[in-house]
XYZ file of C-alpha atoms in Angstrom:
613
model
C 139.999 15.407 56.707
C 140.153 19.099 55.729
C 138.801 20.727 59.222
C 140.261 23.634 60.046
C 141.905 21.949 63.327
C 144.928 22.086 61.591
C 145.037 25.142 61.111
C 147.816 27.271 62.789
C 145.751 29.156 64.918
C 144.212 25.618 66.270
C 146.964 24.445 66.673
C 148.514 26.775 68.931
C 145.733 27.159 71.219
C 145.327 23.482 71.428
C 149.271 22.954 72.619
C 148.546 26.542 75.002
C 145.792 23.796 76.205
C 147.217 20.907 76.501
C 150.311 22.426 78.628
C 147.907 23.693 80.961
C 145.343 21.290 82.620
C 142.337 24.433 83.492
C 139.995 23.456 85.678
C 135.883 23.630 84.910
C 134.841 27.232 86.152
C 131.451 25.688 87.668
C 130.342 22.017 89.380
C 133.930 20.734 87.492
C 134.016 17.039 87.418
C 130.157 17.290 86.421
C 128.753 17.048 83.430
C 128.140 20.191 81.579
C 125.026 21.446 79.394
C 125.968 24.496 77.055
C 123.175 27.274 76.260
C 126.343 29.129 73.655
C 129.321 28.128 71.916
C 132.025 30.204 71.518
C 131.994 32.659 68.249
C 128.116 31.645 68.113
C 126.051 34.132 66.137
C 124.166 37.378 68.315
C 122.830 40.524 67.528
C 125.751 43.020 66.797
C 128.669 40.343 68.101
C 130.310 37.285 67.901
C 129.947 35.377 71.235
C 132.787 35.866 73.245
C 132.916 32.598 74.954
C 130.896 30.012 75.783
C 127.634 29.752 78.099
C 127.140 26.772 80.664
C 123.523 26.054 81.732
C 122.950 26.524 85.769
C 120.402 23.486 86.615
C 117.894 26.736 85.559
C 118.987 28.455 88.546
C 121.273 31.172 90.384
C 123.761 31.044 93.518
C 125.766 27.864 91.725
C 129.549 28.318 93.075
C 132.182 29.616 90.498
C 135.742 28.810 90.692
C 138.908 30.344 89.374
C 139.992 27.608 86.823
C 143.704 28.143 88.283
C 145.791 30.699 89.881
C 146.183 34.009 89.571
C 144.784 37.417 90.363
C 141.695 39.481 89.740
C 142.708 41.986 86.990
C 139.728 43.530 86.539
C 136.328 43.515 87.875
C 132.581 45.078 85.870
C 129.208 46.294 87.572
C 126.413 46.932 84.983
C 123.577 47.087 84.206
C 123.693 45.670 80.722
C 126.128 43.504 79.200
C 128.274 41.488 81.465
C 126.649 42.785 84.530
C 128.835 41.517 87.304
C 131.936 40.082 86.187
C 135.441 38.904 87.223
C 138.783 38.931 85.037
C 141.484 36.565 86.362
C 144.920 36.599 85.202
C 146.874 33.851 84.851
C 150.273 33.018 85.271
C 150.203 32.113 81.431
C 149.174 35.232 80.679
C 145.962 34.223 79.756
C 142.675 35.340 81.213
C 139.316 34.348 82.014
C 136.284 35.892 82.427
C 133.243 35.259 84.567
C 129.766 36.906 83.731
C 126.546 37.135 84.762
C 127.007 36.987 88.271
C 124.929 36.932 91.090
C 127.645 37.979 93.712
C 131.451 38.456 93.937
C 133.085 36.420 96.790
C 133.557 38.642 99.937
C 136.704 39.698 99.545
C 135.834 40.884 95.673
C 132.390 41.849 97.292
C 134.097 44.269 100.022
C 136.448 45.570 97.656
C 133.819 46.519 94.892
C 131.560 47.797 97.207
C 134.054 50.773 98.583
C 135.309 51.446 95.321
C 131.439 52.194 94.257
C 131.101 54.144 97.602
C 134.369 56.456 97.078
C 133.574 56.727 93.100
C 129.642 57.588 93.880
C 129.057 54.861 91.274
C 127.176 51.743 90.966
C 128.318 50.630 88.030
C 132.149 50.268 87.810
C 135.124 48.874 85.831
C 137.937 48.630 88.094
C 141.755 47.461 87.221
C 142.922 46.304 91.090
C 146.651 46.047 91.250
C 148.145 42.584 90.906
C 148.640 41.761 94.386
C 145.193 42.987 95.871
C 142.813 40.287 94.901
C 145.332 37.017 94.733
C 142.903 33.758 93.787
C 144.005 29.980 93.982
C 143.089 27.320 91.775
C 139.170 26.546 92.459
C 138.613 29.211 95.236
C 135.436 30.291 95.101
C 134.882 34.347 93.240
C 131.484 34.275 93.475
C 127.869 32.851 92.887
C 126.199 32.185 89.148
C 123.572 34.738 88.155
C 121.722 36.501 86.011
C 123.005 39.838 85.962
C 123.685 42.822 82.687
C 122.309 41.804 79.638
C 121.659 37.938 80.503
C 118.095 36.448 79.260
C 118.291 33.398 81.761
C 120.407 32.261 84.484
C 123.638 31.171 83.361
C 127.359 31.697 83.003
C 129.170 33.577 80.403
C 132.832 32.016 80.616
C 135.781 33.419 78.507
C 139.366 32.706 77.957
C 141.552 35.343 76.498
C 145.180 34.695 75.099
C 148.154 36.841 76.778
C 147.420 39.210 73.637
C 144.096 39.684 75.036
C 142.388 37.985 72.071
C 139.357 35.697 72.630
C 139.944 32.383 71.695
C 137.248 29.085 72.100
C 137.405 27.886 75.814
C 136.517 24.521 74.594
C 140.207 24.105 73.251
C 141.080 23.020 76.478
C 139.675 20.158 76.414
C 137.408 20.025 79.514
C 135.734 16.706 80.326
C 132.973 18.296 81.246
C 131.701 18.844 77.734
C 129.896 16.076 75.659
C 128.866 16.753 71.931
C 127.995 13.422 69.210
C 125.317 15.516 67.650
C 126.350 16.777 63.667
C 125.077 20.402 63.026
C 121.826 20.973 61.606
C 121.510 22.610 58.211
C 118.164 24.997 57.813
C 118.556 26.422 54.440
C 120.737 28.005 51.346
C 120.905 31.342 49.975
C 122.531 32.222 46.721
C 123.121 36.079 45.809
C 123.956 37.467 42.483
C 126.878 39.415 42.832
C 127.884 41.265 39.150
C 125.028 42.958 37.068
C 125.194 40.017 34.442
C 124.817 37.276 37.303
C 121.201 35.504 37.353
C 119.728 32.487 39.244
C 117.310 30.577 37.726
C 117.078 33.496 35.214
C 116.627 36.182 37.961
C 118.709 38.641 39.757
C 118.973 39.276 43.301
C 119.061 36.164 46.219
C 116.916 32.944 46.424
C 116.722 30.979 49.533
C 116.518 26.699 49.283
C 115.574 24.170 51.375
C 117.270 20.938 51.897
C 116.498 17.148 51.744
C 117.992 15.070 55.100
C 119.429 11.961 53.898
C 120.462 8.696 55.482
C 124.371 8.555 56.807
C 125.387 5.471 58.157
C 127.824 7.350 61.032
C 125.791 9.630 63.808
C 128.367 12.339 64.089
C 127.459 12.899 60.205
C 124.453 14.191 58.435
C 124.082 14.487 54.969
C 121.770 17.098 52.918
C 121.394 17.695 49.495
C 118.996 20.161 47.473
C 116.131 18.971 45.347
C 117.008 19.848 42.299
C 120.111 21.276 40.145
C 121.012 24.979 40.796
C 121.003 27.095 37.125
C 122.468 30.148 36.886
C 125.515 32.279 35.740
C 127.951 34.536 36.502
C 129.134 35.852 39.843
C 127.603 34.111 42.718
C 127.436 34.409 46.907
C 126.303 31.329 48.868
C 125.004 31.859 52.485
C 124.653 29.154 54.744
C 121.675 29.170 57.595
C 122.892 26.413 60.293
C 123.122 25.736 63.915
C 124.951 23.156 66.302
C 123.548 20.974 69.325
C 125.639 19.685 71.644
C 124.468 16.564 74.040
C 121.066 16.992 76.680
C 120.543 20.779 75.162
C 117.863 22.109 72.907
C 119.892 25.034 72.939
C 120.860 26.179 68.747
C 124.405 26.715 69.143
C 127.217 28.212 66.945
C 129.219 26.494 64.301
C 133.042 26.252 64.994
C 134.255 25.572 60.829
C 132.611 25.991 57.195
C 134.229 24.789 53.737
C 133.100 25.305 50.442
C 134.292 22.618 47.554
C 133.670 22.841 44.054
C 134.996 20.300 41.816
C 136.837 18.541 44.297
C 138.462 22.224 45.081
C 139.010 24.612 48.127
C 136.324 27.621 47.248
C 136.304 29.356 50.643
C 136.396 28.423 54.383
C 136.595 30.433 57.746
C 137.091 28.806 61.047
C 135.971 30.509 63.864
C 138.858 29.949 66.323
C 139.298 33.739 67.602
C 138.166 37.307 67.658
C 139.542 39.723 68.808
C 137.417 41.726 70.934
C 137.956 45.110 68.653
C 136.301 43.500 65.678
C 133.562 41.506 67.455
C 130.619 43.755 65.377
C 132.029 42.470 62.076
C 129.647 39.448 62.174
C 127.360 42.131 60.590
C 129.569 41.803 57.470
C 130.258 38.120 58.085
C 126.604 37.336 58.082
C 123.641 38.925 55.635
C 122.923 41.876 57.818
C 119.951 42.631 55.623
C 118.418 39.130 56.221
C 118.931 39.616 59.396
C 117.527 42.959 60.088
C 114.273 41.794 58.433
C 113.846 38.225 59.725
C 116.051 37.900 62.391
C 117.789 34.950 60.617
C 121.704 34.468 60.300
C 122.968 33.673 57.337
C 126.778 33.100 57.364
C 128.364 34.067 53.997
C 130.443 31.419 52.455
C 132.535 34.733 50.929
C 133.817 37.507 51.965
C 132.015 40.769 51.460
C 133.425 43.714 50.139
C 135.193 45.661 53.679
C 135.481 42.661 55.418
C 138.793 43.162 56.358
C 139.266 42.577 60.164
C 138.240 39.464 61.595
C 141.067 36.437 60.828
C 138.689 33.972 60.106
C 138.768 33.380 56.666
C 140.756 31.667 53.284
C 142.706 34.021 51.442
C 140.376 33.556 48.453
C 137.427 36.018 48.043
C 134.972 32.702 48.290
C 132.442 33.567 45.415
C 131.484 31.301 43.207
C 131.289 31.821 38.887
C 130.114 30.170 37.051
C 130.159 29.974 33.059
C 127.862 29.025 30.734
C 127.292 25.382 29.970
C 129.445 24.609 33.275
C 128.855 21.801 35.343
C 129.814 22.124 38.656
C 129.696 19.559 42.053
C 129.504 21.903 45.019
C 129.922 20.521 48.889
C 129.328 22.928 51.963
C 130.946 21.248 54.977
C 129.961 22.630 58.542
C 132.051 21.092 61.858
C 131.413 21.934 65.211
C 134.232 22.069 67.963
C 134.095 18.289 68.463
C 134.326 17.454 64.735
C 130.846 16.177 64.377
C 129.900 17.539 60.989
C 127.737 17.652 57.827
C 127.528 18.230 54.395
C 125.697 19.452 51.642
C 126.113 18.502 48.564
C 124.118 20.287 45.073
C 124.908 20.332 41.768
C 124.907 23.739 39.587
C 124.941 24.027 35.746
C 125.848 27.694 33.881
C 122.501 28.128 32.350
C 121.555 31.952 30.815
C 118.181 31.672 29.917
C 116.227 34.711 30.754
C 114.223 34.518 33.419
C 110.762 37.385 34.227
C 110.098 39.505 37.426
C 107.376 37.856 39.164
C 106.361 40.290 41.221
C 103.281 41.746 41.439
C 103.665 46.015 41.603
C 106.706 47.774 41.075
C 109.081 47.868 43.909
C 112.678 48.952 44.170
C 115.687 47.965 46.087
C 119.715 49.028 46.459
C 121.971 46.062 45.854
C 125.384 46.518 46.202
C 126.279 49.139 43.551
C 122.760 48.744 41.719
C 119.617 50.480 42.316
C 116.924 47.291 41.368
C 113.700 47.525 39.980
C 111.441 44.853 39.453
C 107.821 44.859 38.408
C 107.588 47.530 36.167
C 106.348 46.189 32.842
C 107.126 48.926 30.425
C 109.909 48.091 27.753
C 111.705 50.988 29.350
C 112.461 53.248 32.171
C 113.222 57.345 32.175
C 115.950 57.917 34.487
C 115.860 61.993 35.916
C 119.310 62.312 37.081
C 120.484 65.823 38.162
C 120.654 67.866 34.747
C 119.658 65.026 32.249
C 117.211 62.397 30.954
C 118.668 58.961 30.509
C 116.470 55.814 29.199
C 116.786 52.508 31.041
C 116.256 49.170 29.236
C 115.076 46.151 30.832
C 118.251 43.623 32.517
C 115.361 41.144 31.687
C 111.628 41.225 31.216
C 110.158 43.120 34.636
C 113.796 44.020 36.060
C 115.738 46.970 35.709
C 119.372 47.755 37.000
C 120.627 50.817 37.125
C 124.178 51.316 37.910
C 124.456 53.831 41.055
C 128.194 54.813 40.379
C 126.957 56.281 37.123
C 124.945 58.454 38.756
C 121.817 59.384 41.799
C 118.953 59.471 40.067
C 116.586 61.921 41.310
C 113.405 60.125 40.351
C 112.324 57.539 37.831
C 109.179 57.118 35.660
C 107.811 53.602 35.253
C 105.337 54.674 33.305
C 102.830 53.409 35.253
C 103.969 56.018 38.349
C 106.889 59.028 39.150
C 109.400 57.019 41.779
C 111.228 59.764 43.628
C 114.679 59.101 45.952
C 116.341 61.154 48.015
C 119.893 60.507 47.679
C 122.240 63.201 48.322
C 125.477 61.820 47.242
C 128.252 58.645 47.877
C 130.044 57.688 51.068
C 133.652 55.908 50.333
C 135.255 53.735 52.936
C 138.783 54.959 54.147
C 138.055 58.655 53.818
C 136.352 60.707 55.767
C 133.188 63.271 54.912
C 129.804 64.391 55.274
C 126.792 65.403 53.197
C 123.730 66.764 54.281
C 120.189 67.838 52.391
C 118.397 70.868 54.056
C 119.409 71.046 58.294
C 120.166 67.303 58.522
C 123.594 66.441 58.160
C 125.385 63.311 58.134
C 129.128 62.915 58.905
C 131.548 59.688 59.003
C 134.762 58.690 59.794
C 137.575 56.954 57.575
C 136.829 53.650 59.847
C 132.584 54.254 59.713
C 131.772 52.342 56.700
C 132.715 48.999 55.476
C 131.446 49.416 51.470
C 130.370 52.441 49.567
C 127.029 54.008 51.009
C 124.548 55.552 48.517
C 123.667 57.758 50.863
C 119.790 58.571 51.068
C 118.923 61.805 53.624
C 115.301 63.139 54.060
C 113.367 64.858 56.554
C 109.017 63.978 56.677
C 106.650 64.020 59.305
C 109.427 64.702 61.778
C 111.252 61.748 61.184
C 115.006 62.084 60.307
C 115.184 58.918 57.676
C 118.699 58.066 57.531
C 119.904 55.976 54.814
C 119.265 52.462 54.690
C 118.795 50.367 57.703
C 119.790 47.046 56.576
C 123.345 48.210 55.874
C 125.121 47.499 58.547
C 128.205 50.307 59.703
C 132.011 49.658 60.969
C 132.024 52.725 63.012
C 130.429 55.365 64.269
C 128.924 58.363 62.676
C 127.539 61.523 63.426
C 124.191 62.838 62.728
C 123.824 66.528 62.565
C 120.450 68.627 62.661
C 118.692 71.964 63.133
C 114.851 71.913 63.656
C 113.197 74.317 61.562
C 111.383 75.438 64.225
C 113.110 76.571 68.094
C 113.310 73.891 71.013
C 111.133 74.976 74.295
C 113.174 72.674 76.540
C 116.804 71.429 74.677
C 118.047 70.091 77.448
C 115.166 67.334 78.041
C 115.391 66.991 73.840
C 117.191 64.565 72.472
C 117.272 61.945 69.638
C 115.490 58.650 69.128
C 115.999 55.611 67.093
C 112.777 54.464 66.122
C 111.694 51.187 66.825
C 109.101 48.885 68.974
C 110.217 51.214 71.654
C 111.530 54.779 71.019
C 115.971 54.162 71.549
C 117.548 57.067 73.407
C 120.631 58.084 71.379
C 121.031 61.559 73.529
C 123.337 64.162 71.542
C 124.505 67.565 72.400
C 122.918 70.810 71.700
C 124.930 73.752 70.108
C 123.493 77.053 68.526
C 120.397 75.194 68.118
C 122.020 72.175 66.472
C 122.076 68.583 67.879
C 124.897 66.472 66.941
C 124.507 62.788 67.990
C 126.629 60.036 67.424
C 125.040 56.005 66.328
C 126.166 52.869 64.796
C 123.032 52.772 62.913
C 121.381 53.663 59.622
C 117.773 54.115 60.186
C 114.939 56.297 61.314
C 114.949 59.026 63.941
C 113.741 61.725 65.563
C 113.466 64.579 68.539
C 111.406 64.052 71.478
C 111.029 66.012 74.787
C 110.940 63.807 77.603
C 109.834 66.021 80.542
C 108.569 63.507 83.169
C 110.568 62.226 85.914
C 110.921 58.822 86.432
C 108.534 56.970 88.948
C 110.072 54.896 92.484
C 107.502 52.696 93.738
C 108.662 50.633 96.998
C 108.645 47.077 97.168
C 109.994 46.127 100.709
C 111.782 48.368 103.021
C 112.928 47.249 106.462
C 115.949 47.539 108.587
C 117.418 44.704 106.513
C 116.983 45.558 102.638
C 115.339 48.247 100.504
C 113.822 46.920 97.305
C 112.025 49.439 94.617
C 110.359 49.336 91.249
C 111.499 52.254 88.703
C 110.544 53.101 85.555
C 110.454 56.000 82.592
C 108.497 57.106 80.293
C 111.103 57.289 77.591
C 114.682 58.336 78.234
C 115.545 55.642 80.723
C 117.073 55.507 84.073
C 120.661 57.228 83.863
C 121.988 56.985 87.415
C 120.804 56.527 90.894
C 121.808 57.417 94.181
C 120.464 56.093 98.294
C 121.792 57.125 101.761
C 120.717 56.100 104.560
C 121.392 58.560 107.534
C 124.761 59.187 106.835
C 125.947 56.085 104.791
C 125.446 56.434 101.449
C 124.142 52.835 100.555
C 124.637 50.812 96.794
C 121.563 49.481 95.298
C 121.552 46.848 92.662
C 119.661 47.443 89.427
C 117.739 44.626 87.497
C 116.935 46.585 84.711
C 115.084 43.359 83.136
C 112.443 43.355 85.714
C 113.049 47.376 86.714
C 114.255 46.540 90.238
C 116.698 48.408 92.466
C 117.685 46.562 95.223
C 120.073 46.391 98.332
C 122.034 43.385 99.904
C 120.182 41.770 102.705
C 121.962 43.308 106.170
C 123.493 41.363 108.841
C 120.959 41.705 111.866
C 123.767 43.216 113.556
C 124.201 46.106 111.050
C 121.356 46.954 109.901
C 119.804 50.282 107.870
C 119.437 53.404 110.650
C 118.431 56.911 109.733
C 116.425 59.182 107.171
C 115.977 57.146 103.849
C 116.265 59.349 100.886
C 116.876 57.471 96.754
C 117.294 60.062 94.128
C 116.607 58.712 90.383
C 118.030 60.735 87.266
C 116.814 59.805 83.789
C 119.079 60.606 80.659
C 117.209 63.849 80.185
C 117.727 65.448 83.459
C 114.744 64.718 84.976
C 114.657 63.525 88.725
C 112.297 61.371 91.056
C 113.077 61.243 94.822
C 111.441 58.893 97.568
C 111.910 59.653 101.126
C 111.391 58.069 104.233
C 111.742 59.878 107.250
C 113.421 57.229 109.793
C 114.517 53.414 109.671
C 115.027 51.939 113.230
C 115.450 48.429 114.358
């Protein structure tokens, strides 16, 4: 069998595993329901570890899987939320997220670290020796905490390199999984100029045909009919694992590709290092994505995807000639080796296919600027300084070949299509280009692929390139408003969306620059109202509040009572701030006063004049 379990990397962490026995982080001995696999597909990351179900619940004990120390210890408000680090004698560590509570001693500790910092959220680095931890002592309670959709816990193991690596390597009992991974649907993308399927350019999407398998850790799928096209070709896979008593759609662990018998690609998702985690928008279709909210793994790697050790050395696309022939298999496994395949036949065919669609629309693939629809034999192409004629790639189609030029408009014949590029971004070298006041500026590490790089200003909106191409890095957006800001320090910038995304940025000489990991639309808004504080219990024994705003968002927050400055909890899923419940024999004395501060400055305080048993 050609799973990647043999791989080198498996096999290391496996032996690492089998040395040392770990114990199961919550209700060990019992058996456990996963709601994530490790490596599993999420917006913007590779899942770190793996989630276990909590009976639907909070406040389930969570025990150190062996001995060692707290090295580090998070407070948010979004991603982990609560969470412990505990360092091994191996050198490995594991992580706890999501919650509810620390143990006391963690709890104590936290809690004057917050007070002496002014801080509710923290990330603290305790010294070896202050927060010792045996094997199964208790560290705290299961939750829901940071960026957590349901009650649960997010469990980690990390290698003494500090690379994350699948928990279920060692081989806890706990876990059960018969159940073969379920295959949704194929996508094949063209990837040269010449390249068609079924006559066409650009990416088709099949569906599959469940046959029978006589083992029930196997499935087997094949497509309906034979696969016809030529040239260069990307196949994307659309899957997702179950694992025993869970509806949850989990991650895959391994994918192959075969043709002929033959090795085309695989990529086994043993580890991933933290750094790199936002490559799976490179791994997957990012565009695909952005638009339907599907992943798509690519069986190949994409041009810039360079990070992640997950893959064969082979580039993984498939090409095919004319007249081939070719047997193709796609074989998914899961962790426990339960797997299934697809199997489809393709044949090199050339034949000429038509646009079907039904008005002219255009498109940026890759290094080609697509147009399909257009009818007219051919195409006038207004680049800067010169005319240039565009013959169809096929009846309806057009490709025009970016690196030969930004066109400034083209005529269909039918209607005057006008862009707004402003010029080409390279990967590995830094630069910026701008059209009018807006300005956009990247890094050597910003983009994985070359970026035709679109800029335009209308209606107030900042459009921003292209938002289905995903970035490596950071860049920085740069503008001037034509007109003078009343208020620049309550103006900042937005990422459009259902809801308006703070990005902030800084204002100099009556420029903003703003850094994002995102192509897209934005644009300035003045956020001038405070935020509101509406109590929800307040007694000698907690203080519970509802806040909200109108559009920044809550930035920090800060309570005293009488002369003890007091740290609330924030729930910023359900927009609760909230205190621990007091011991009747300590409870809250004094004048009450919470001050809230959104990201633009604004402030909302709530007062209460005296709390007395």
């Amino acid at each position: 069998m050609l799973a990647r379990i043999l791989s080198l990397a498996w096999v290391l962490a496996f032996s690492a595993a089998a040395q040392q026995p770990y114990l199961f982080p919550i209700l060990p001995g019992q058996t456990a329901q996963l709601a994530g696999t490790f490596a599993e597909l999420r917006p913007q990351h590779f899942h770190a570890g793996i989630d276990i179900k909590t009976q639907q619940r909070e406040g389930l004990s969570v025990q150190s899987i062996d001995r060692g120390y707290v090295s580090k210890i998070i407070v948010s408000r979004t991603g982990y939320g609560n969470a412990v680090f505990v360092t091994h004698p191996s050198g490995e560590t594991s992580v706890y997220a999501h919650l509810q509570q620390f143990n006391p001693r963690i709890a104590q500790y936290v809690y004057q670290q917050q007070v002496a910092r002014h801080s509710p959220e923290v990330v603290l680095t305790p010294a070896p020796t202050t927060l010792p931890l045996q094997r199964g002592e208790e560290l705290g309670l299961s939750g829901n905490s940071g960026g957590s959709m349901g009650p649960h816990l997010h469990f980690e193991i990390r290698n003494a390199q500090g690379i994350n690596v699948d928990p279920l390597n060692y081989s806890f009992a706990e876990v059960h999984d018969n159940i073969p991974p379920v295959l949704e649907a194929l996508a094949v993308r063209t990837l040269d100029a010449n390249a068609r399927i079924e006559g066409r350019f650009g990416r088709m999407e099949y569906g599959f045909i469940k046959e029978e398998s006589s083992k029930p850790s196997v499935s087997l799928y094949r497509l309906r009919d034979t696969l016809r096209m030529v040239g260069e070709m990307g196949l994307e896979l659309l899957a997702y694992d179950q694992s025993n008593g869970s509806a949850s759609k989990n991650g895959l662990s391994c994918v192959e590709v075969h043709v002929d018998g033959r090795e085309l690609h695989f990529h086994h998702l043993a580890q991933v290092p933290e750094a790199y985690t936002d490559d799976i928008n490179i791994h997957t279709d990012y565009a695909t994505y952005f638009e339907t909210g599907r992943f798509f793994q690519r069986c190949y790697k994409a041009d810039g995807n360079d990070r992640v050790p997950i893959y064969s050395p082979r580039d993984g696309c498939l090409r095919v000639n004319p007249g081939a022939v070719h047997q193709v298999t796609i074989t998914t496994w899961d962790h426990f080796q339960n797997k299934s395949q697809l199997h489809f036949v393709v044949k090199g065919d050339s034949k000429e296919g038509r646009s079907t669609d039904p008005s002219v629309r255009w498109t940026v693939e890759e290094n080609w600027l697509v147009v399909k629809g257009a009818l007219a034999d051919s195409l006038q192409v207004y680049l800067p300084g010169k005319l240039q004629t565009l013959s169809p790639a096929y009846p309806g189609c057009y490709l025009w070949d970016l690196r030969q030029g930004l066109p400034d408009s083209l005529d269909t014949g039918s209607q005057l299509i006008r862009f707004s590029f402003v010029g080409t971004a390279y990967p590995q070298k830094p630069g910026r280009l701008s059209r009018d006041r807006l300005e956009l500026e990247w890094k050597s590490e910003s983009l994985y692929d070359t970026l035709f790089l679109n800029l335009q200003e209308k209606n107030e909106k900042l459009l921003i390139g292209d938002p289905t191409v995903p970035l490596k890095g950071k860049v920085t957006i740069h503008y001037q408003p034509e007109s003078p800001i009343s208020e620049y320090e309550k103006t900042a910038l937005y990422r459009d969306g259902e809801r308006p995304e703070f990005v902030g940025g800084q204002w100099k000489d009556g420029r903003i620059h703003a850094e994002t990991l995102y192509l897209g639309t934005y644009r300035l808004a003045t956020d001038t109202l405070a935020p509101t504080i509406t109590p929800v219990s307040i007694n000698t024994r907690q203080l519970r509040f509802r806040i909200k705003d109108n559009l920044s968002g809550i930035k920090t927050w800060q309570t005293r009572v009488g002369t003890e400055t007091v740290i609330l909890e924030y729930d910023a899923k359900n927009d609760l701030l909230f205190s621990k419940i007091r011991e009747e024999n300590r409870p809250f004395q004094g004048e009450l006063r919470l001050e809230i501060t959104d990201n633009s400055g604004n402030k909302a305080t709530f007062e209460r004049p005296n709390l007395n048993p």
